[in-house]
Every structure is written in structure tokens, then in C-alpha cells.
Short mmCIF file of C-alpha atoms and ligand atoms in Angstrom, two decimals:
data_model
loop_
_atom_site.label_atom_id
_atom_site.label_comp_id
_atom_site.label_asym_id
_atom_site.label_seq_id
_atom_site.Cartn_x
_atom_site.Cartn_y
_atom_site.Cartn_z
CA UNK G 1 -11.03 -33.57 16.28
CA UNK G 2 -7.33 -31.77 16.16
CA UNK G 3 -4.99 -33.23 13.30
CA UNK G 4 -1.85 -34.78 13.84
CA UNK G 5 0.20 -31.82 12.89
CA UNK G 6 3.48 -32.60 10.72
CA UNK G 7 6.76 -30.08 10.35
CA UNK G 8 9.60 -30.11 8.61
CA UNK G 9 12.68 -27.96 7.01
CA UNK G 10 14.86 -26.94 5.04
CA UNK G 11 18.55 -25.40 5.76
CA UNK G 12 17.96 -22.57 3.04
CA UNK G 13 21.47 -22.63 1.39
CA UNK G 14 20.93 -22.86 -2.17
CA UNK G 15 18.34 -23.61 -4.32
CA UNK G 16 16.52 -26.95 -4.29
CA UNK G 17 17.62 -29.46 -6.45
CA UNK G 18 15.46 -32.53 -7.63
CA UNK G 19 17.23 -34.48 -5.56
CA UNK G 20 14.94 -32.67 -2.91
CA UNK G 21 12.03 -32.48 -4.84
CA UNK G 22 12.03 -37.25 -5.75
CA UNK G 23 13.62 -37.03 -1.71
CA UNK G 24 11.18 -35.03 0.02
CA UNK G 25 9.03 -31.76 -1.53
CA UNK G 26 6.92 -34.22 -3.71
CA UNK G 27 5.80 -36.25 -0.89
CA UNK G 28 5.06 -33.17 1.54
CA UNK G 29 3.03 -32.01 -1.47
CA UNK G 30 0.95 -36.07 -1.16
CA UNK G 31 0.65 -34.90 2.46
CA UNK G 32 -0.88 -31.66 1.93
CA UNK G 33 -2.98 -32.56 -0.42
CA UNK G 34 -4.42 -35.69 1.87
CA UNK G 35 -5.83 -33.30 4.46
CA UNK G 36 -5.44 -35.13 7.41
CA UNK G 37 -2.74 -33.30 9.03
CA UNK G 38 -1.77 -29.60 9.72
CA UNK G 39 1.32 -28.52 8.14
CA UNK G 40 4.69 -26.46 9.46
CA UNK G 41 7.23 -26.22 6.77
CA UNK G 42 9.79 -23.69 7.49
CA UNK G 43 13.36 -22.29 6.51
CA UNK G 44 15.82 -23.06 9.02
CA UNK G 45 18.26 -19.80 8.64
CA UNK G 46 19.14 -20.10 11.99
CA UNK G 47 20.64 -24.05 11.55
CA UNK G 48 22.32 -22.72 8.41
CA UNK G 49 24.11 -19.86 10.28
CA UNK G 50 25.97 -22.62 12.30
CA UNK G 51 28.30 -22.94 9.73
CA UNK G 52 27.93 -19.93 7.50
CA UNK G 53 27.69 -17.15 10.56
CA UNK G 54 30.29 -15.06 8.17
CA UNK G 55 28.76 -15.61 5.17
CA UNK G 56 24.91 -14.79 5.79
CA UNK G 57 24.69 -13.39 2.00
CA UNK G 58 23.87 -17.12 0.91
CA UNK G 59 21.25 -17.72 3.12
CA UNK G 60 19.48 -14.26 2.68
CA UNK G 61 19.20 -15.08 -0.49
CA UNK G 62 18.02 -18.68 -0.44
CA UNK G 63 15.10 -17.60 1.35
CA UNK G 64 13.93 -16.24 -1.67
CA UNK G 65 14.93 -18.83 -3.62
CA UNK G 66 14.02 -21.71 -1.72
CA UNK G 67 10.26 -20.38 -1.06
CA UNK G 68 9.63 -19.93 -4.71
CA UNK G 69 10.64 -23.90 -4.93
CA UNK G 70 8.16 -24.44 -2.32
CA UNK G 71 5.91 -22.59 -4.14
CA UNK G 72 6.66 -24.16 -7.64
CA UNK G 73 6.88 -27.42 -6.58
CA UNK G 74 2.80 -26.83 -5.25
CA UNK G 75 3.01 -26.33 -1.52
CA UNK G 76 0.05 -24.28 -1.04
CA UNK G 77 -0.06 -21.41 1.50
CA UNK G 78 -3.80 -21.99 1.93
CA UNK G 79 -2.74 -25.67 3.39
CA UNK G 80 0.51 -25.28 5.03
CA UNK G 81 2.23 -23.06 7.07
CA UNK G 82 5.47 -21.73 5.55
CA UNK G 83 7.56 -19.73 8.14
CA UNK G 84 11.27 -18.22 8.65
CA UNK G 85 12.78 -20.08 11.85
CA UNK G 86 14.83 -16.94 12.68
CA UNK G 87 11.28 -15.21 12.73
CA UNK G 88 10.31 -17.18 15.86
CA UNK G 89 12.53 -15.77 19.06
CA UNK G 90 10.16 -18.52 20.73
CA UNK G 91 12.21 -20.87 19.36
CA UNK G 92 16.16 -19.59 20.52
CA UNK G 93 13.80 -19.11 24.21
CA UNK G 94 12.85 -22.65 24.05
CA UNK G 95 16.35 -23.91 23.08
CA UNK G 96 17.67 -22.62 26.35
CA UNK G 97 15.87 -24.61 28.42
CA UNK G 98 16.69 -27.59 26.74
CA UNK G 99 20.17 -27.03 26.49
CA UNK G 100 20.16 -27.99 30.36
CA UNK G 101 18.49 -30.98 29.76
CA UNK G 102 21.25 -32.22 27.32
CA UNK G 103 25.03 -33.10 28.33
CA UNK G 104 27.91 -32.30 26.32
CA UNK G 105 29.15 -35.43 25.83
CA UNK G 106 25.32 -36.41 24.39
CA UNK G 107 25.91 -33.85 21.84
CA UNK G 108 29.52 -34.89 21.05
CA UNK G 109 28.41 -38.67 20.14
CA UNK G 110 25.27 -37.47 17.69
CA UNK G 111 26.40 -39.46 14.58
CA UNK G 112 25.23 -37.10 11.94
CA UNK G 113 27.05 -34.00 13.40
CA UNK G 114 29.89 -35.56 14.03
CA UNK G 115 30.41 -36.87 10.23
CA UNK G 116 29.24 -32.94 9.73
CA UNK G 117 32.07 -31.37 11.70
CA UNK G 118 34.80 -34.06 10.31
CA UNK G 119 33.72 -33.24 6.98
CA UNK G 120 33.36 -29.34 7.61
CA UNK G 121 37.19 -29.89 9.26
CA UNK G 122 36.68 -27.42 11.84
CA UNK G 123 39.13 -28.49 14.01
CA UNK G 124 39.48 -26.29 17.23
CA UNK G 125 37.34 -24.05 15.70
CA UNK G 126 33.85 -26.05 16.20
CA UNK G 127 31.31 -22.62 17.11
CA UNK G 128 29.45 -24.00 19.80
CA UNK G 129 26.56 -23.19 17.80
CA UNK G 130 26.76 -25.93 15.52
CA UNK G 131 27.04 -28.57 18.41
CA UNK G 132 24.16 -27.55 19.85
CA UNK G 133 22.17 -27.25 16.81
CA UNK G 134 20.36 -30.21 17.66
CA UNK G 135 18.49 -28.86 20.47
CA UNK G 136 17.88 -25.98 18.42
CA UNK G 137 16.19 -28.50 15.96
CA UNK G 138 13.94 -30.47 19.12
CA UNK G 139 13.01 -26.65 20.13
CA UNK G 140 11.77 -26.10 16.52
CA UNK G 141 10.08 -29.44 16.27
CA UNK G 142 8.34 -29.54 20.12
CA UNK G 143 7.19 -25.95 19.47
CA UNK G 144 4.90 -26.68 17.05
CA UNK G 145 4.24 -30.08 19.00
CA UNK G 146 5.07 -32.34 15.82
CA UNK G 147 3.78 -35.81 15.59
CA UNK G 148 5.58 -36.58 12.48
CA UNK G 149 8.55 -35.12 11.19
CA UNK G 150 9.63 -36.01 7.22
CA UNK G 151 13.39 -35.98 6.90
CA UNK G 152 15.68 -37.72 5.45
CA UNK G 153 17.99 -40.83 7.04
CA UNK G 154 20.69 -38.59 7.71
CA UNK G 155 18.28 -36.89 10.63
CA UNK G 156 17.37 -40.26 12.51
CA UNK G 157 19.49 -38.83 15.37
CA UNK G 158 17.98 -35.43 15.43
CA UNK G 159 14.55 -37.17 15.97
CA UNK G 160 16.22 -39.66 18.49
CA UNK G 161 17.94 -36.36 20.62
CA UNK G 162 14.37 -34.76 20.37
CA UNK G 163 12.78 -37.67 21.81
CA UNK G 164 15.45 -37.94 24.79
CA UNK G 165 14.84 -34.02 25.22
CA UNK G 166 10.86 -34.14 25.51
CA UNK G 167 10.95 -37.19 27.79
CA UNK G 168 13.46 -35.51 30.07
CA UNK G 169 11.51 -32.44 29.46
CA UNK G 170 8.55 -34.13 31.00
CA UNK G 171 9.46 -36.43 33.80
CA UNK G 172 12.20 -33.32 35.27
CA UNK G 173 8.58 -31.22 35.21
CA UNK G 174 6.32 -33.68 35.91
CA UNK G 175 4.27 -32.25 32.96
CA UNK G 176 3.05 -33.40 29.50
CA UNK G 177 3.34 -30.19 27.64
CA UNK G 178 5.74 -31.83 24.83
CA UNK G 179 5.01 -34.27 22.77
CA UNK G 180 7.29 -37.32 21.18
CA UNK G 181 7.56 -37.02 17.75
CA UNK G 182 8.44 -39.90 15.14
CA UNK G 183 10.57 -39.63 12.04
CA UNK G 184 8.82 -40.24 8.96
CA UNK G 185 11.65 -41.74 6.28
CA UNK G 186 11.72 -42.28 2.68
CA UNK G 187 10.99 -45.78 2.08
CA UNK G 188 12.48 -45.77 -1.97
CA UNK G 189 16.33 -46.33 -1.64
CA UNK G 190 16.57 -44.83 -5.43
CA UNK G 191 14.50 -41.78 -4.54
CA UNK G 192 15.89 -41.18 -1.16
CA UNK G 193 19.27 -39.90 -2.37
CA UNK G 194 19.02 -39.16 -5.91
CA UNK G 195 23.29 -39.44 -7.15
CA UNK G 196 24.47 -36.43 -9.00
CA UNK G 197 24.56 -36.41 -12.80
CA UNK G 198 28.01 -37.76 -12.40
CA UNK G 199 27.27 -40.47 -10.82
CA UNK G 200 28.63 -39.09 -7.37
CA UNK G 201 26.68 -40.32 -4.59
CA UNK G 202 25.73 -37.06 -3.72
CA UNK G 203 24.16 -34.30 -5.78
CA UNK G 204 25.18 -30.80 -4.32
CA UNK G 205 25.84 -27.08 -5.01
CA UNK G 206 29.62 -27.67 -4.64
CA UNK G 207 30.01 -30.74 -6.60
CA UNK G 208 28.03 -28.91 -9.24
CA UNK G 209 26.55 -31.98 -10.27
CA UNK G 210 22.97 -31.01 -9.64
CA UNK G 211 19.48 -30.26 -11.93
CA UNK G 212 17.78 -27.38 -10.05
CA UNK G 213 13.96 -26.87 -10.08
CA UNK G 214 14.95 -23.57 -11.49
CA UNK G 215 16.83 -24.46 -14.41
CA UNK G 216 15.47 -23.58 -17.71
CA UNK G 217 14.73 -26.20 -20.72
CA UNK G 218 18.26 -25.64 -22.26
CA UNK G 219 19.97 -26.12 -18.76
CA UNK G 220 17.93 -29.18 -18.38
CA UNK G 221 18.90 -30.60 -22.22
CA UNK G 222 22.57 -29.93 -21.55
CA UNK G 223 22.79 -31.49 -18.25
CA UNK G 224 21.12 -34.31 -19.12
CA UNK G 225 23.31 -34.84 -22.36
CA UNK G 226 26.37 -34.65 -20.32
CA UNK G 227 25.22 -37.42 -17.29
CA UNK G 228 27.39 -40.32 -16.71
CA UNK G 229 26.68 -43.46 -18.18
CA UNK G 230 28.65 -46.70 -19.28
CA UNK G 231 32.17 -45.33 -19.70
CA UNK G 232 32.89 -48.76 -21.81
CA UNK G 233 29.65 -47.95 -24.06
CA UNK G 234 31.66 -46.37 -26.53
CA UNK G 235 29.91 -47.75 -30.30
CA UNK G 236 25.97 -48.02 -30.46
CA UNK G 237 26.37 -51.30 -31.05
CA UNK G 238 28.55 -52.75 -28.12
CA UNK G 239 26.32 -53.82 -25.21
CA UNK G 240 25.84 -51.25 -22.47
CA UNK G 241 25.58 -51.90 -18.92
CA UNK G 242 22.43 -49.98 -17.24
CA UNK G 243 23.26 -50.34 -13.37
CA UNK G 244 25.63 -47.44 -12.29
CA UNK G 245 24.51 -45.79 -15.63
CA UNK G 246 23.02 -42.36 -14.06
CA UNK G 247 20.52 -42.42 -17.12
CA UNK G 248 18.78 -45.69 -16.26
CA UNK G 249 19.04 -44.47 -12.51
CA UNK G 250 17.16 -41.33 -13.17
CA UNK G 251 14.55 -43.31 -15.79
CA UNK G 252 13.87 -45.35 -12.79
CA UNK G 253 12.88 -42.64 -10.18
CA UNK G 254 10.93 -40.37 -12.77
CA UNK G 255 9.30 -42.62 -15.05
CA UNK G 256 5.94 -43.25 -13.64
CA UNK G 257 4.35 -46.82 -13.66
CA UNK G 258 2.75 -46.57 -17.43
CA UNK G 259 6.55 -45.96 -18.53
CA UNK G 260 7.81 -49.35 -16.67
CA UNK G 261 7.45 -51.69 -19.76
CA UNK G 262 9.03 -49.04 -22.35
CA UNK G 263 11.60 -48.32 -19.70
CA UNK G 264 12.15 -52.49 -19.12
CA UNK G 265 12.50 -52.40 -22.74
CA UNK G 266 14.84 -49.74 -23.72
CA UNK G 267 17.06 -51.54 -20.64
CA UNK G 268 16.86 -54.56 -22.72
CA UNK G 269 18.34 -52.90 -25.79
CA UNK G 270 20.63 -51.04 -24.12
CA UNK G 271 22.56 -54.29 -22.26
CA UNK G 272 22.38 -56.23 -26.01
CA UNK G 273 23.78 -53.51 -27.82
CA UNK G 274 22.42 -51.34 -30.27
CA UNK G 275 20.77 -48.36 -28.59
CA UNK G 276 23.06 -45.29 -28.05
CA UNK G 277 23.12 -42.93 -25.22
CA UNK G 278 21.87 -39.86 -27.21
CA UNK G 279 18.83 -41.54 -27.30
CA UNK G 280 18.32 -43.13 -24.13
CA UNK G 281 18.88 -39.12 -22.92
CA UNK G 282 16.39 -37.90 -25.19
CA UNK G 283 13.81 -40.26 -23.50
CA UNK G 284 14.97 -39.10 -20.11
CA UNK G 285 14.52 -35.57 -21.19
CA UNK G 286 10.90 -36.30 -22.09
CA UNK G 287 10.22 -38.08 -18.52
CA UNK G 288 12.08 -34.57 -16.95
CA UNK G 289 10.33 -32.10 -19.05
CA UNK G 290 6.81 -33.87 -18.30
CA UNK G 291 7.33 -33.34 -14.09
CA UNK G 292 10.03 -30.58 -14.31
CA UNK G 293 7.97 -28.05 -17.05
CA UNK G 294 5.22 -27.54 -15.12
CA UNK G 295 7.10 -26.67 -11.76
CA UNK G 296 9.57 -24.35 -13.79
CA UNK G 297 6.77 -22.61 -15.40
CA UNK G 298 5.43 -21.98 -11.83
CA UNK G 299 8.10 -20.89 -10.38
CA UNK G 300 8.60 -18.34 -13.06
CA UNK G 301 5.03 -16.85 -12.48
CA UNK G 302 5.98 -16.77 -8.76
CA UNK G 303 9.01 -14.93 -8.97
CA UNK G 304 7.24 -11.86 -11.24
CA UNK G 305 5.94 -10.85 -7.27
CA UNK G 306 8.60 -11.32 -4.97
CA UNK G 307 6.59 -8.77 -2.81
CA UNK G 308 3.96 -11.45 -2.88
CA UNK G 309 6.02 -14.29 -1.59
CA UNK G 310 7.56 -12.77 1.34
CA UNK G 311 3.89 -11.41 2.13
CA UNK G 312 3.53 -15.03 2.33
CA UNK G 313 6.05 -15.69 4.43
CA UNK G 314 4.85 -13.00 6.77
CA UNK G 315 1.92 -14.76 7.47
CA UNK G 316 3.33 -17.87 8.08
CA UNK G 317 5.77 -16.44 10.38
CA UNK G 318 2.60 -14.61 12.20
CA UNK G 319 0.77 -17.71 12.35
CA UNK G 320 3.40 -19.99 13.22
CA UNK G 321 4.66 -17.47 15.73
CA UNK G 322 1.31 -17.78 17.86
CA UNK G 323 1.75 -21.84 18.09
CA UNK G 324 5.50 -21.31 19.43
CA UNK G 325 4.09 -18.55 22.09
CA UNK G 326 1.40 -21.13 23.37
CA UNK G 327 4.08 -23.81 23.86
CA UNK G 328 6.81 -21.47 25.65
CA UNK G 329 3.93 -20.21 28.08
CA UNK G 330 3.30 -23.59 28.66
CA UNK G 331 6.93 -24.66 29.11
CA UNK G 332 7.09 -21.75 31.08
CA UNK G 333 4.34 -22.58 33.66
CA UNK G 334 5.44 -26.46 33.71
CA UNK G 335 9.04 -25.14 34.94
CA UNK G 336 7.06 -22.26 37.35
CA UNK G 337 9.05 -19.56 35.88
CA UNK G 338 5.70 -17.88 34.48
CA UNK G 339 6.55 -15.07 37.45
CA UNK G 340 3.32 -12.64 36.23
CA UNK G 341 0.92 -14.81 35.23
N1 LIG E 401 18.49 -30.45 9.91
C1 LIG E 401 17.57 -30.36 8.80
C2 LIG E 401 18.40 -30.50 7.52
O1 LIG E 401 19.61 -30.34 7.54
C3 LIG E 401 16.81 -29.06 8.76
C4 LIG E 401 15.94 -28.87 9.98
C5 LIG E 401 16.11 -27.94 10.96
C6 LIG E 401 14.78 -29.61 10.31
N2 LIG E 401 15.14 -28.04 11.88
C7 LIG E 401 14.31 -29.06 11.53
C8 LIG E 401 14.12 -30.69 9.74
C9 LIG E 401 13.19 -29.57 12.17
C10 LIG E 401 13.00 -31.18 10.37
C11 LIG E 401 12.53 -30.64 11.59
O2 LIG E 401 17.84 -30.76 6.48
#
């Protein structure tokens, strides 16, 4: 019996924040451990040089950075297969063939890239590159012939283009080499975008309103002593409102079930009046420290060896390198380009 085999990534640009970690790493970590599935998680440097081709410094260094979170946050090398996507020429070979499966005009009405490049304001200056970054992304998911692919909202149209590509794929080929996949989303609103410590919907490097997995215990304390909470909460005593309160919001994605009454309770307090914010941060510190110490500590032990890690990575790129080959020759042979074989 094969496993359904599951892949996803990361665009290595910084290091992870918890944001990732509630959003995604902690559940691929669920899915590991269940053993029903074979694993692909990978570092897409190649998606990331769409819009940073002059500035590869940043992600050269994330891949460091971001494979010790991996690593801290327990993704286990024994169980999954953690690769470089730039690693895998299979993968550029692959998108070529696609791209004349997909029109233009397809690519121009993707949803999430087109919020991307409005946001990014490149104007005239769109590299062509970052258009066609979706096909890049079905190449990297049909290589590996993905069932299920974790991601968050944001990449419902990635998975939608993919699908488009491998049916087309198929019925121009008359073949069955690639296989649909199907998007698997996070189902906890609160968990699935984690707001900054601001309150911004967002938490992100550039904002710099983030906790990273790397951040040390005073980093952590700090942070969480300056998060937003009731702007009108200014005596202990006045009542305090908990929704929009960053605080409460955070209490409410990291406490874990035996903390729901004490966290019900403290919510209580807060919205009569009487409990001040130093406190109700000092809890939240606690509920941090408990999931956040033990990942940190990792993560320093990994980083004492970076020569270990990217041995690591090595492998995965070996290993994951001999799954891409098998699809391309079989892409290959569907289209009858296979000329020597
Ligand atoms: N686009 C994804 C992101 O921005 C990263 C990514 C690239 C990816 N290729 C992928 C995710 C393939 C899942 C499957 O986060």
C-alpha cells in the first residue's frame, strides 16, 4: 500500500514567525507524526526570487534560518523530506511544459497574484517571472504527485491553476501521469492568520510586529508587554474590553483546552474591571514560554551544527530529486519527447 503523499512550502524570506508555526508548522508536525502519509516540505528559493531576483542575500540566508525552524519546531528528517526547490532543475524542466498549457490572460486573472503585484506596485516592471510563478508552483506540487497540499487561504488559486494544469496536462496527452491535488486549509479562523502584536491584521518582517520562533525569553517578555490591548483600559479598575485586545486573541489560540475555564475567567474580570494588563501579559507569557521554550531551546542545539543541517538538506534534495526525475521521464514519454529511450 503507497501513502497519500502530502507537500508543502515555504517562500524562505525571513525567519518563521508563530504566526506560521499556530498557521501551519504545528499541524504538518500532527501530520508527520500520524504516519499515514509521505512528506515533501521544501524551501521555495526559486518563488522568492520572483520578487527579490536583486536581492538574493535574504533568501540565502533564510535557508538557514528557516530549516532550523523546521527543525525546532519538530519536523523530523527521519519522517519528512526537507528539500531546496532551486536544488531540483526537474522542477524549472517541468514548468516549461506547462507554461504552454496555461494562457496569459489565465495568469493575469489569478486573484492572489494580482493583490501580490498591486501591493508589490510593480507597475510596468512586473518580471515575467513572478506571473508565471504559479505554474512554477503546479510543477513543484505534480512532481512529487501531491494528494494534499497544506497552505494557507491565500493559495486556494494556486491549487485551483494546478488542478486546471494537470487536467489539461492529461486529456492534451491522453495520459494519467499527474495527479489532482486538493488544498488542505486551516479550519480555526483565529489560528489561521494570527494579527501582529499590534493588532495589525497581519504579522510580518516589515511591519515588525512579529514573535519569531527564534527570539529569546527577554525578546519574548518585551514583546509581549508591549502588545495592543484596550486603548480605553487606562485604570485597573475601569472595565476592559477583550475582543480586538491582541492579549485575549493570543490567550485564545495558545491556551490549550485545560486553560479554557481560567482563560473564561480572567475574560470575565477583565470586561468588569479590576484586572490590569500587566497581568493578563504575565499569564500570556506563561502560555508562550510553555510551547515557545521548548522549540527555542531546540533550535539553539540545532544551530551549534550548521554543517549538520545543510547535510540534511542534502539528502532531502537527493531524495526528493529522484521523485522529480521519475515524473519528468514520465511527462516526457506521455508528450513522446523521450527521443533515447
Ligand atoms: N506560494 C507558497 C507561499 O507563498 C509557497 C509555495 C511554493 C508552495 N510552492 C508551493 C506551497 C507548493 C505549497 C505547494 O507560501
Amino acid at each position: 500500500m503507497t501513502k497519500p503523499i502530502i507537500l508543502t512550502g515555504d517562500r524562505p524570506t525571513g525567519k518563521l514567525h508563530i504566526g506560521h508555526y499556530v498557521g501551519s508548522l504545528r499541524n504538518r508536525v500532527l501530520l508527520q507524526d500520524q504516519g499515514k502519509y509521505e512528506m515533501f516540505v521544501f524551501l521555495a528559493d526559486q518563488q522568492a526570487l520572483t520578487d527579490h531576483a536583486k536581492d538574493p542575500q535574504t533568501i540565502v540566508e533564510s535557508i538557514g534560518n528557516v530549516a532550523l525552524d523546521y527543525l525546532a519546531a519538530g519536523l523530523d528528517p527521519e519522517k519528512v523530506t526537507i528539500f531546496i526547490q532551486s536544488q531540483i532543475p526537474e522542477l524549472a524542466e517541468l514548468s516549461m511544459y506547462y507554461m504552454n498549457l496555461v494562457s496569459l490572460a489565465r495568469l493575469e486573472r489569478n486573484p492572489t497574484v494580482k493583490t501580490e503585484i498591486a501591493q508589490k506596485g510593480f507597475g510596468e516592471s512586473l518580471p515575467t517571472g513572478f506571473l508565471v510563478y504559479p505554474i512554477s508552483q503546479a510543477a513543484d506540487i505534480t512532481a512529487f504527485k501531491a494528494n494534499f497540499v497544506p497552505v494557507g487561504h491565500d493559495q486556494k488559486p494556486m491549487i485551483e491553476q494546478t488542478r486546471e494544469i494537470v487536467r489539461s496536462f492529461n486529456h492534451a496527452y491522453q495520459t494519467d501521469v499527474l495527479v489532482e491535488p486538493e488544498g488542505i486549509y486551516p479550519e480555526n479562523e483565529a489560528a489561521g492568520r494570527l494579527p501582529g502584536l499590534d493588532g495589525n491584521a497581519k504579522m510580518s518582517k516589515s511591519l515588525n510586529n512579529g514573535i519569531y520562533l527564534a527570539d529569546d525569553m527577554d525578546i519574548l517578555q518585551k514583546k509581549v508587554m508591549s502588545m495592543y490591548t484596550d486603548p480605553n483600559h487606562i485604570r485597573v479598575e475601569d472595565p476592559g474590553k477583550v475582543e480586538g485586545n491582541m492579549v485575549f486573541h493570543y490567550l485564545d489560540v495558545f491556551g490549550r483546552p485545560e486553560d479554557a475555564a481560567d482563560i473564561a475567567a480572567m475574560k470575565d474580570h477583565y470586561q468588569r474591571g479590576g484586572l490590569g494588563d500587566v497581568k493578563t501579559k504575565r499569564y500570556l507569557l506563561e502560555i508562550l514560554e510553555r510551547e515557545l521554550g521548548p522549540i527555542r531551546e531546540r533550535r539553539v542545539e540545532f544551530a551549534k551544527d550548521m554543517g549538520q543541517v545543510y547535510q540534511m538538506l542534502q539528502e532531502g534534495c537527493d531524495k526528493a530529486r529522484q521523485t522529480a526525475a521519475q515524473t519528468l521521464s514520465e511527462v516526457k514519454s506521455a508528450m513522446g519527447i523521450n527521443y533515447f529511450k
